[in-house]
Amino acid sequence: MQFWELISDEHGISPDGHYTGKTPNQLDRLNVYFNETVDGRYIPRAACLDLEPGSIDSLRTSKYGRLFSPDNCICGFNMIFNSQADSNMNDLIAEYQQYEEAGPEDIIYDDGEYEELTDFPRDSPNNI
């Protein structure tokens, strides 16, 4: 939890997910850690998984508990009896694996165009 408190403070995000920063620099790279919701809140780009419901409950009742989306907080009990939570977890894992397996040739920029990256230094692991 200390990680999210530190990152939230660094980027000017309040415990309920609203931007309260004072400098434009706080908005830099905000999308690395947070997604913006349609109502303007910022929620962590994280899946909170635990087999023990008490751990997730303690996260939800903490000062920064409102920062997290309930869909991203999954405990073992929910996974057995809640197919929606199971589906969400599988989607999050698949998305994570997709990003982990992506190479430089898979980079897509905001305009939707692909850029071929072929000029790697000699000692780059991509030249192996």
JSON list of C-alpha atoms in Angstrom, two decimals:
[
{"chain": "A", "resi": 1, "resn": "MET", "atom": "CA", "xyz": [0.00, 0.00, 0.00]},
{"chain": "A", "resi": 2, "resn": "GLN", "atom": "CA", "xyz": [2.89, 2.36, 0.67]},
{"chain": "A", "resi": 3, "resn": "PHE", "atom": "CA", "xyz": [3.84, 2.13, -3.01]},
{"chain": "A", "resi": 4, "resn": "TRP", "atom": "CA", "xyz": [0.47, 3.52, -4.15]},
{"chain": "A", "resi": 5, "resn": "GLU", "atom": "CA", "xyz": [0.53, 6.22, -1.48]},
{"chain": "A", "resi": 6, "resn": "LEU", "atom": "CA", "xyz": [3.96, 7.36, -2.69]},
{"chain": "A", "resi": 7, "resn": "ILE", "atom": "CA", "xyz": [3.05, 7.23, -6.40]},
{"chain": "A", "resi": 8, "resn": "SER", "atom": "CA", "xyz": [-0.27, 9.00, -5.77]},
{"chain": "A", "resi": 9, "resn": "ASP", "atom": "CA", "xyz": [1.43, 11.76, -3.81]},
{"chain": "A", "resi": 10, "resn": "GLU", "atom": "CA", "xyz": [4.17, 12.12, -6.42]},
{"chain": "A", "resi": 11, "resn": "HIS", "atom": "CA", "xyz": [1.61, 12.56, -9.22]},
{"chain": "A", "resi": 12, "resn": "GLY", "atom": "CA", "xyz": [-0.89, 14.67, -7.25]},
{"chain": "A", "resi": 13, "resn": "ILE", "atom": "CA", "xyz": [-3.61, 12.03, -7.02]},
{"chain": "A", "resi": 14, "resn": "SER", "atom": "CA", "xyz": [-5.86, 12.22, -3.95]},
{"chain": "A", "resi": 15, "resn": "PRO", "atom": "CA", "xyz": [-6.93, 9.08, -2.00]},
{"chain": "A", "resi": 16, "resn": "ASP", "atom": "CA", "xyz": [-10.24, 9.08, -3.88]},
{"chain": "A", "resi": 17, "resn": "GLY", "atom": "CA", "xyz": [-8.53, 9.22, -7.29]},
{"chain": "A", "resi": 18, "resn": "HIS", "atom": "CA", "xyz": [-8.88, 12.88, -8.29]},
{"chain": "A", "resi": 19, "resn": "TYR", "atom": "CA", "xyz": [-5.99, 14.93, -9.64]},
{"chain": "A", "resi": 20, "resn": "THR", "atom": "CA", "xyz": [-5.11, 17.64, -7.12]},
{"chain": "A", "resi": 21, "resn": "GLY", "atom": "CA", "xyz": [-1.57, 18.35, -8.30]},
{"chain": "A", "resi": 22, "resn": "LYS", "atom": "CA", "xyz": [-0.05, 21.75, -8.49]},
{"chain": "A", "resi": 23, "resn": "THR", "atom": "CA", "xyz": [2.50, 21.40, -11.31]},
{"chain": "A", "resi": 24, "resn": "PRO", "atom": "CA", "xyz": [2.25, 20.14, -14.90]},
{"chain": "A", "resi": 25, "resn": "ASN", "atom": "CA", "xyz": [5.22, 17.83, -14.22]},
{"chain": "A", "resi": 26, "resn": "GLN", "atom": "CA", "xyz": [2.97, 15.70, -12.03]},
{"chain": "A", "resi": 27, "resn": "LEU", "atom": "CA", "xyz": [0.96, 14.74, -15.12]},
{"chain": "A", "resi": 28, "resn": "ASP", "atom": "CA", "xyz": [4.05, 13.39, -16.90]},
{"chain": "A", "resi": 29, "resn": "ARG", "atom": "CA", "xyz": [3.91, 9.62, -17.26]},
{"chain": "A", "resi": 30, "resn": "LEU", "atom": "CA", "xyz": [0.74, 9.46, -15.18]},
{"chain": "A", "resi": 31, "resn": "ASN", "atom": "CA", "xyz": [-0.59, 6.78, -17.56]},
{"chain": "A", "resi": 32, "resn": "VAL", "atom": "CA", "xyz": [2.24, 4.45, -16.54]},
{"chain": "A", "resi": 33, "resn": "TYR", "atom": "CA", "xyz": [0.59, 3.91, -13.17]},
{"chain": "A", "resi": 34, "resn": "PHE", "atom": "CA", "xyz": [-3.01, 5.08, -13.60]},
{"chain": "A", "resi": 35, "resn": "ASN", "atom": "CA", "xyz": [-5.95, 4.85, -16.00]},
{"chain": "A", "resi": 36, "resn": "GLU", "atom": "CA", "xyz": [-8.36, 7.77, -16.19]},
{"chain": "A", "resi": 37, "resn": "THR", "atom": "CA", "xyz": [-12.03, 6.82, -15.83]},
{"chain": "A", "resi": 38, "resn": "VAL", "atom": "CA", "xyz": [-14.91, 8.49, -17.67]},
{"chain": "A", "resi": 39, "resn": "ASP", "atom": "CA", "xyz": [-15.73, 10.49, -14.53]},
{"chain": "A", "resi": 40, "resn": "GLY", "atom": "CA", "xyz": [-12.20, 11.95, -14.37]},
{"chain": "A", "resi": 41, "resn": "ARG", "atom": "CA", "xyz": [-10.86, 9.75, -11.55]},
{"chain": "A", "resi": 42, "resn": "TYR", "atom": "CA", "xyz": [-7.51, 8.02, -11.78]},
{"chain": "A", "resi": 43, "resn": "ILE", "atom": "CA", "xyz": [-7.35, 4.36, -10.76]},
{"chain": "A", "resi": 44, "resn": "PRO", "atom": "CA", "xyz": [-4.21, 2.23, -10.47]},
{"chain": "A", "resi": 45, "resn": "ARG", "atom": "CA", "xyz": [-3.30, 0.03, -13.41]},
{"chain": "A", "resi": 46, "resn": "ALA", "atom": "CA", "xyz": [-3.04, -2.94, -11.09]},
{"chain": "A", "resi": 47, "resn": "ALA", "atom": "CA", "xyz": [-4.81, -6.17, -10.28]},
{"chain": "A", "resi": 48, "resn": "CYS", "atom": "CA", "xyz": [-4.97, -6.93, -6.57]},
{"chain": "A", "resi": 49, "resn": "LEU", "atom": "CA", "xyz": [-5.16, -10.69, -6.16]},
{"chain": "A", "resi": 50, "resn": "ASP", "atom": "CA", "xyz": [-5.16, -12.66, -2.93]},
{"chain": "A", "resi": 51, "resn": "LEU", "atom": "CA", "xyz": [-6.53, -15.95, -1.72]},
{"chain": "A", "resi": 52, "resn": "GLU", "atom": "CA", "xyz": [-7.43, -14.40, 1.63]},
{"chain": "A", "resi": 53, "resn": "PRO", "atom": "CA", "xyz": [-10.47, -12.07, 1.52]},
{"chain": "A", "resi": 54, "resn": "GLY", "atom": "CA", "xyz": [-9.20, -10.25, 4.63]},
{"chain": "A", "resi": 55, "resn": "SER", "atom": "CA", "xyz": [-6.24, -8.80, 2.71]},
{"chain": "A", "resi": 56, "resn": "ILE", "atom": "CA", "xyz": [-8.47, -7.36, 0.01]},
{"chain": "A", "resi": 57, "resn": "ASP", "atom": "CA", "xyz": [-10.91, -6.06, 2.65]},
{"chain": "A", "resi": 58, "resn": "SER", "atom": "CA", "xyz": [-8.08, -4.31, 4.45]},
{"chain": "A", "resi": 59, "resn": "LEU", "atom": "CA", "xyz": [-7.01, -2.70, 1.17]},
{"chain": "A", "resi": 60, "resn": "ARG", "atom": "CA", "xyz": [-10.57, -1.52, 0.48]},
{"chain": "A", "resi": 61, "resn": "THR", "atom": "CA", "xyz": [-10.98, -0.02, 3.97]},
{"chain": "A", "resi": 62, "resn": "SER", "atom": "CA", "xyz": [-7.61, 1.75, 3.99]},
{"chain": "A", "resi": 63, "resn": "LYS", "atom": "CA", "xyz": [-7.16, 5.48, 3.35]},
{"chain": "A", "resi": 64, "resn": "TYR", "atom": "CA", "xyz": [-6.42, 4.78, -0.33]},
{"chain": "A", "resi": 65, "resn": "GLY", "atom": "CA", "xyz": [-9.06, 2.04, -0.69]},
{"chain": "A", "resi": 66, "resn": "ARG", "atom": "CA", "xyz": [-11.34, 4.23, -2.83]},
{"chain": "A", "resi": 67, "resn": "LEU", "atom": "CA", "xyz": [-8.48, 4.65, -5.29]},
{"chain": "A", "resi": 68, "resn": "PHE", "atom": "CA", "xyz": [-8.84, 1.05, -6.49]},
{"chain": "A", "resi": 69, "resn": "SER", "atom": "CA", "xyz": [-11.54, -0.21, -8.82]},
{"chain": "A", "resi": 70, "resn": "PRO", "atom": "CA", "xyz": [-13.57, -3.03, -7.22]},
{"chain": "A", "resi": 71, "resn": "ASP", "atom": "CA", "xyz": [-13.23, -4.97, -10.50]},
{"chain": "A", "resi": 72, "resn": "ASN", "atom": "CA", "xyz": [-9.46, -5.10, -10.01]},
{"chain": "A", "resi": 73, "resn": "CYS", "atom": "CA", "xyz": [-9.62, -6.43, -6.43]},
{"chain": "A", "resi": 74, "resn": "ILE", "atom": "CA", "xyz": [-10.06, -10.18, -6.59]},
{"chain": "A", "resi": 75, "resn": "CYS", "atom": "CA", "xyz": [-9.81, -12.68, -3.78]},
{"chain": "A", "resi": 76, "resn": "GLY", "atom": "CA", "xyz": [-9.85, -16.49, -3.93]},
{"chain": "A", "resi": 77, "resn": "PHE", "atom": "CA", "xyz": [-13.41, -16.74, -2.69]},
{"chain": "A", "resi": 78, "resn": "ASN", "atom": "CA", "xyz": [-14.63, -14.40, -5.43]},
{"chain": "A", "resi": 79, "resn": "MET", "atom": "CA", "xyz": [-12.73, -16.31, -8.10]},
{"chain": "A", "resi": 80, "resn": "ILE", "atom": "CA", "xyz": [-14.58, -19.53, -7.27]},
{"chain": "A", "resi": 81, "resn": "PHE", "atom": "CA", "xyz": [-18.09, -18.10, -7.10]},
{"chain": "A", "resi": 82, "resn": "ASN", "atom": "CA", "xyz": [-17.92, -15.11, -9.41]},
{"chain": "A", "resi": 83, "resn": "SER", "atom": "CA", "xyz": [-17.39, -15.81, -13.10]},
{"chain": "A", "resi": 84, "resn": "GLN", "atom": "CA", "xyz": [-17.15, -12.06, -13.84]},
{"chain": "A", "resi": 85, "resn": "ALA", "atom": "CA", "xyz": [-14.15, -11.73, -11.54]},
{"chain": "A", "resi": 86, "resn": "ASP", "atom": "CA", "xyz": [-12.62, -14.81, -13.16]},
{"chain": "A", "resi": 87, "resn": "SER", "atom": "CA", "xyz": [-13.14, -13.31, -16.60]},
{"chain": "A", "resi": 88, "resn": "ASN", "atom": "CA", "xyz": [-11.61, -9.98, -15.49]},
{"chain": "A", "resi": 89, "resn": "MET", "atom": "CA", "xyz": [-8.57, -11.74, -14.06]},
{"chain": "A", "resi": 90, "resn": "ASN", "atom": "CA", "xyz": [-8.06, -13.76, -17.25]},
{"chain": "A", "resi": 91, "resn": "ASP", "atom": "CA", "xyz": [-8.32, -10.59, -19.35]},
{"chain": "A", "resi": 92, "resn": "LEU", "atom": "CA", "xyz": [-5.77, -8.79, -17.14]},
{"chain": "A", "resi": 93, "resn": "ILE", "atom": "CA", "xyz": [-3.34, -11.71, -17.32]},
{"chain": "A", "resi": 94, "resn": "ALA", "atom": "CA", "xyz": [-3.72, -11.97, -21.11]},
{"chain": "A", "resi": 95, "resn": "GLU", "atom": "CA", "xyz": [-3.11, -8.24, -21.52]},
{"chain": "A", "resi": 96, "resn": "TYR", "atom": "CA", "xyz": [-0.04, -8.40, -19.28]},
{"chain": "A", "resi": 97, "resn": "GLN", "atom": "CA", "xyz": [1.36, -11.35, -21.27]},
{"chain": "A", "resi": 98, "resn": "GLN", "atom": "CA", "xyz": [0.73, -9.49, -24.53]},
{"chain": "A", "resi": 99, "resn": "TYR", "atom": "CA", "xyz": [2.80, -6.52, -23.34]},
{"chain": "A", "resi": 100, "resn": "GLU", "atom": "CA", "xyz": [5.53, -8.78, -21.98]},
{"chain": "A", "resi": 101, "resn": "GLU", "atom": "CA", "xyz": [5.86, -10.62, -25.31]},
{"chain": "A", "resi": 102, "resn": "ALA", "atom": "CA", "xyz": [5.74, -7.50, -27.49]},
{"chain": "A", "resi": 103, "resn": "GLY", "atom": "CA", "xyz": [8.92, -6.65, -29.34]},
{"chain": "A", "resi": 104, "resn": "PRO", "atom": "CA", "xyz": [10.09, -3.32, -30.76]},
{"chain": "A", "resi": 105, "resn": "GLU", "atom": "CA", "xyz": [8.39, -4.11, -34.06]},
{"chain": "A", "resi": 106, "resn": "ASP", "atom": "CA", "xyz": [5.03, -4.19, -32.22]},
{"chain": "A", "resi": 107, "resn": "ILE", "atom": "CA", "xyz": [5.15, -0.61, -30.95]},
{"chain": "A", "resi": 108, "resn": "ILE", "atom": "CA", "xyz": [2.04, 1.35, -31.94]},
{"chain": "A", "resi": 109, "resn": "TYR", "atom": "CA", "xyz": [2.01, 5.09, -31.57]},
{"chain": "A", "resi": 110, "resn": "ASP", "atom": "CA", "xyz": [-0.97, 7.29, -30.71]},
{"chain": "A", "resi": 111, "resn": "ASP", "atom": "CA", "xyz": [-1.79, 7.94, -34.37]},
{"chain": "A", "resi": 112, "resn": "GLY", "atom": "CA", "xyz": [-2.22, 4.18, -34.94]},
{"chain": "A", "resi": 113, "resn": "GLU", "atom": "CA", "xyz": [0.80, 3.94, -37.23]},
{"chain": "A", "resi": 114, "resn": "TYR", "atom": "CA", "xyz": [3.50, 1.35, -36.75]},
{"chain": "A", "resi": 115, "resn": "GLU", "atom": "CA", "xyz": [7.11, 2.40, -36.66]},
{"chain": "A", "resi": 116, "resn": "GLU", "atom": "CA", "xyz": [9.75, -0.13, -37.65]},
{"chain": "A", "resi": 117, "resn": "LEU", "atom": "CA", "xyz": [12.66, -0.05, -35.22]},
{"chain": "A", "resi": 118, "resn": "THR", "atom": "CA", "xyz": [15.66, -1.72, -36.82]},
{"chain": "A", "resi": 119, "resn": "ASP", "atom": "CA", "xyz": [18.63, 0.43, -35.87]},
{"chain": "A", "resi": 120, "resn": "PHE", "atom": "CA", "xyz": [19.75, -1.33, -32.66]},
{"chain": "A", "resi": 121, "resn": "PRO", "atom": "CA", "xyz": [23.19, -1.03, -31.09]},
{"chain": "A", "resi": 122, "resn": "ARG", "atom": "CA", "xyz": [25.46, -4.04, -31.66]},
{"chain": "A", "resi": 123, "resn": "ASP", "atom": "CA", "xyz": [25.21, -5.25, -28.05]},
{"chain": "A", "resi": 124, "resn": "SER", "atom": "CA", "xyz": [21.42, -5.03, -28.03]},
{"chain": "A", "resi": 125, "resn": "PRO", "atom": "CA", "xyz": [19.64, -8.25, -26.99]},
{"chain": "A", "resi": 126, "resn": "ASN", "atom": "CA", "xyz": [17.40, -7.79, -30.05]},
{"chain": "A", "resi": 127, "resn": "ASN", "atom": "CA", "xyz": [20.35, -8.58, -32.34]},
{"chain": "A", "resi": 128, "resn": "ILE", "atom": "CA", "xyz": [20.84, -12.03, -30.89]}
]
